[in-house]
Amino acid sequence: MSNEPSKTNGQVNSLLGSAKVLVGNTIETAYQAVGGSSEPSSWTTAGQKQHDQGEAEITAAKAQGYVEGAGDRLEGKKDSIVGAITGDKAQQTSGNLQHDKGEAQMKVNERKCL
């Protein structure tokens, strides 16, 4: 198992955490209805923690993907320029493709402001 951040793992943990919070809130509501404590249940606190960790992993994976895309974009641009200068059309085309791939990866992983 890799220590690299993963959008998929982050989404799973976020979803599972949210489900635990929902269960915890349901338990708390039922318990309070019969005169029980209003303290958060362990389901709620554990679920919120798992949800937050999942969201953090998604953010880290997006940042990593953005940086990797920037690297591909830069290297592709360099190869394209070198190919154009030396007359190596294959290198120029390969560089353009790598540049475009990096640009697409950056766009997919860019941070959305709300």
PDB file of C-alpha atoms in Angstrom, residues 16-113:
ATOM      1  CA  LEU A  16     -17.758   6.713   5.277  1.00  0.00           C
ATOM      2  CA  GLY A  17     -17.116   9.476   7.800  1.00  0.00           C
ATOM      3  CA  SER A  18     -20.251  11.310   6.716  1.00  0.00           C
ATOM      4  CA  ALA A  19     -22.263   8.091   7.058  1.00  0.00           C
ATOM      5  CA  LYS A  20     -20.921   7.581  10.593  1.00  0.00           C
ATOM      6  CA  VAL A  21     -21.865  11.173  11.480  1.00  0.00           C
ATOM      7  CA  LEU A  22     -25.389  10.508  10.186  1.00  0.00           C
ATOM      8  CA  VAL A  23     -25.680   7.350  12.308  1.00  0.00           C
ATOM      9  CA  GLY A  24     -24.256   9.184  15.314  1.00  0.00           C
ATOM     10  CA  ASN A  25     -26.685  12.071  14.902  1.00  0.00           C
ATOM     11  CA  THR A  26     -29.581   9.617  14.667  1.00  0.00           C
ATOM     12  CA  ILE A  27     -28.467   7.842  17.848  1.00  0.00           C
ATOM     13  CA  GLU A  28     -28.026  11.171  19.648  1.00  0.00           C
ATOM     14  CA  THR A  29     -31.468  12.394  18.600  1.00  0.00           C
ATOM     15  CA  ALA A  30     -33.134   9.182  19.748  1.00  0.00           C
ATOM     16  CA  TYR A  31     -31.236   9.212  23.027  1.00  0.00           C
ATOM     17  CA  GLN A  32     -32.115  12.856  23.701  1.00  0.00           C
ATOM     18  CA  ALA A  33     -35.788  12.138  22.931  1.00  0.00           C
ATOM     19  CA  VAL A  34     -35.930   9.795  25.919  1.00  0.00           C
ATOM     20  CA  GLY A  35     -34.129  12.229  28.206  1.00  0.00           C
ATOM     21  CA  GLY A  36     -30.545  11.085  27.620  1.00  0.00           C
ATOM     22  CA  SER A  37     -27.367  13.100  27.367  1.00  0.00           C
ATOM     23  CA  SER A  38     -26.791  15.655  24.649  1.00  0.00           C
ATOM     24  CA  GLU A  39     -23.094  14.772  24.359  1.00  0.00           C
ATOM     25  CA  PRO A  40     -21.927  13.749  20.872  1.00  0.00           C
ATOM     26  CA  SER A  41     -21.734   9.996  20.368  1.00  0.00           C
ATOM     27  CA  SER A  42     -18.500   8.207  19.493  1.00  0.00           C
ATOM     28  CA  TRP A  43     -20.019   7.581  16.047  1.00  0.00           C
ATOM     29  CA  THR A  44     -20.349  11.304  15.459  1.00  0.00           C
ATOM     30  CA  THR A  45     -16.862  12.251  16.608  1.00  0.00           C
ATOM     31  CA  ALA A  46     -15.145   9.325  14.862  1.00  0.00           C
ATOM     32  CA  GLY A  47     -17.149   9.960  11.707  1.00  0.00           C
ATOM     33  CA  GLN A  48     -16.273  13.650  11.636  1.00  0.00           C
ATOM     34  CA  LYS A  49     -12.594  12.814  12.106  1.00  0.00           C
ATOM     35  CA  GLN A  50     -12.672  10.256   9.265  1.00  0.00           C
ATOM     36  CA  HIS A  51     -14.541  12.697   7.006  1.00  0.00           C
ATOM     37  CA  ASP A  52     -12.005  15.464   7.702  1.00  0.00           C
ATOM     38  CA  GLN A  53      -9.081  13.119   7.037  1.00  0.00           C
ATOM     39  CA  GLY A  54     -10.675  12.050   3.754  1.00  0.00           C
ATOM     40  CA  GLU A  55     -11.136  15.652   2.659  1.00  0.00           C
ATOM     41  CA  ALA A  56      -7.503  16.415   3.562  1.00  0.00           C
ATOM     42  CA  GLU A  57      -6.325  13.441   1.502  1.00  0.00           C
ATOM     43  CA  ILE A  58      -8.350  14.611  -1.501  1.00  0.00           C
ATOM     44  CA  THR A  59      -6.779  18.070  -1.215  1.00  0.00           C
ATOM     45  CA  ALA A  60      -3.273  16.597  -0.935  1.00  0.00           C
ATOM     46  CA  ALA A  61      -3.827  14.332  -3.956  1.00  0.00           C
ATOM     47  CA  LYS A  62      -5.067  17.269  -6.027  1.00  0.00           C
ATOM     48  CA  ALA A  63      -2.049  19.365  -5.037  1.00  0.00           C
ATOM     49  CA  GLN A  64       0.289  16.538  -5.980  1.00  0.00           C
ATOM     50  CA  GLY A  65      -1.477  16.061  -9.323  1.00  0.00           C
ATOM     51  CA  TYR A  66      -1.267  19.778 -10.051  1.00  0.00           C
ATOM     52  CA  VAL A  67       2.475  19.867  -9.348  1.00  0.00           C
ATOM     53  CA  GLU A  68       3.070  16.781 -11.501  1.00  0.00           C
ATOM     54  CA  GLY A  69       1.075  18.409 -14.311  1.00  0.00           C
ATOM     55  CA  ALA A  70       3.143  21.588 -14.022  1.00  0.00           C
ATOM     56  CA  GLY A  71       6.315  19.513 -14.297  1.00  0.00           C
ATOM     57  CA  ASP A  72       5.034  17.731 -17.425  1.00  0.00           C
ATOM     58  CA  ARG A  73       3.966  21.033 -18.930  1.00  0.00           C
ATOM     59  CA  LEU A  74       7.378  22.604 -18.355  1.00  0.00           C
ATOM     60  CA  GLU A  75       9.332  19.609 -19.614  1.00  0.00           C
ATOM     61  CA  GLY A  76       7.062  19.313 -22.648  1.00  0.00           C
ATOM     62  CA  LYS A  77       7.575  22.966 -23.514  1.00  0.00           C
ATOM     63  CA  LYS A  78      11.363  22.514 -23.223  1.00  0.00           C
ATOM     64  CA  ASP A  79      11.305  19.441 -25.498  1.00  0.00           C
ATOM     65  CA  SER A  80       9.094  21.236 -27.995  1.00  0.00           C
ATOM     66  CA  ILE A  81      11.458  24.222 -28.166  1.00  0.00           C
ATOM     67  CA  VAL A  82      14.570  22.038 -28.435  1.00  0.00           C
ATOM     68  CA  GLY A  83      12.869  20.001 -31.184  1.00  0.00           C
ATOM     69  CA  ALA A  84      11.939  23.166 -33.070  1.00  0.00           C
ATOM     70  CA  ILE A  85      15.469  24.566 -32.795  1.00  0.00           C
ATOM     71  CA  THR A  86      17.160  21.327 -33.862  1.00  0.00           C
ATOM     72  CA  GLY A  87      14.585  20.507 -36.536  1.00  0.00           C
ATOM     73  CA  ASP A  88      13.578  17.279 -34.738  1.00  0.00           C
ATOM     74  CA  LYS A  89       9.846  17.158 -35.530  1.00  0.00           C
ATOM     75  CA  ALA A  90       9.333  13.976 -33.472  1.00  0.00           C
ATOM     76  CA  GLN A  91      10.797  15.635 -30.365  1.00  0.00           C
ATOM     77  CA  GLN A  92       8.785  18.773 -31.014  1.00  0.00           C
ATOM     78  CA  THR A  93       5.542  16.795 -31.382  1.00  0.00           C
ATOM     79  CA  SER A  94       6.311  14.685 -28.314  1.00  0.00           C
ATOM     80  CA  GLY A  95       7.030  17.834 -26.350  1.00  0.00           C
ATOM     81  CA  ASN A  96       3.771  19.432 -27.450  1.00  0.00           C
ATOM     82  CA  LEU A  97       1.847  16.317 -26.388  1.00  0.00           C
ATOM     83  CA  GLN A  98       3.555  16.236 -22.986  1.00  0.00           C
ATOM     84  CA  HIS A  99       2.884  19.961 -22.530  1.00  0.00           C
ATOM     85  CA  ASP A 100      -0.807  19.470 -23.330  1.00  0.00           C
ATOM     86  CA  LYS A 101      -1.029  16.445 -21.029  1.00  0.00           C
ATOM     87  CA  GLY A 102       0.481  18.470 -18.198  1.00  0.00           C
ATOM     88  CA  GLU A 103      -1.878  21.355 -18.859  1.00  0.00           C
ATOM     89  CA  ALA A 104      -4.875  19.002 -18.726  1.00  0.00           C
ATOM     90  CA  GLN A 105      -3.621  17.446 -15.486  1.00  0.00           C
ATOM     91  CA  MET A 106      -3.228  20.889 -13.950  1.00  0.00           C
ATOM     92  CA  LYS A 107      -6.753  21.856 -14.997  1.00  0.00           C
ATOM     93  CA  VAL A 108      -8.274  18.675 -13.508  1.00  0.00           C
ATOM     94  CA  ASN A 109      -6.483  19.270 -10.207  1.00  0.00           C
ATOM     95  CA  GLU A 110      -6.803  23.033  -9.910  1.00  0.00           C
ATOM     96  CA  ARG A 111      -8.287  24.363  -6.718  1.00  0.00           C
ATOM     97  CA  LYS A 112     -11.839  25.575  -7.086  1.00  0.00           C
ATOM     98  CA  CYS A 113     -12.707  28.705  -5.106  1.00  0.00           C
TER      99      CYS A 113
END
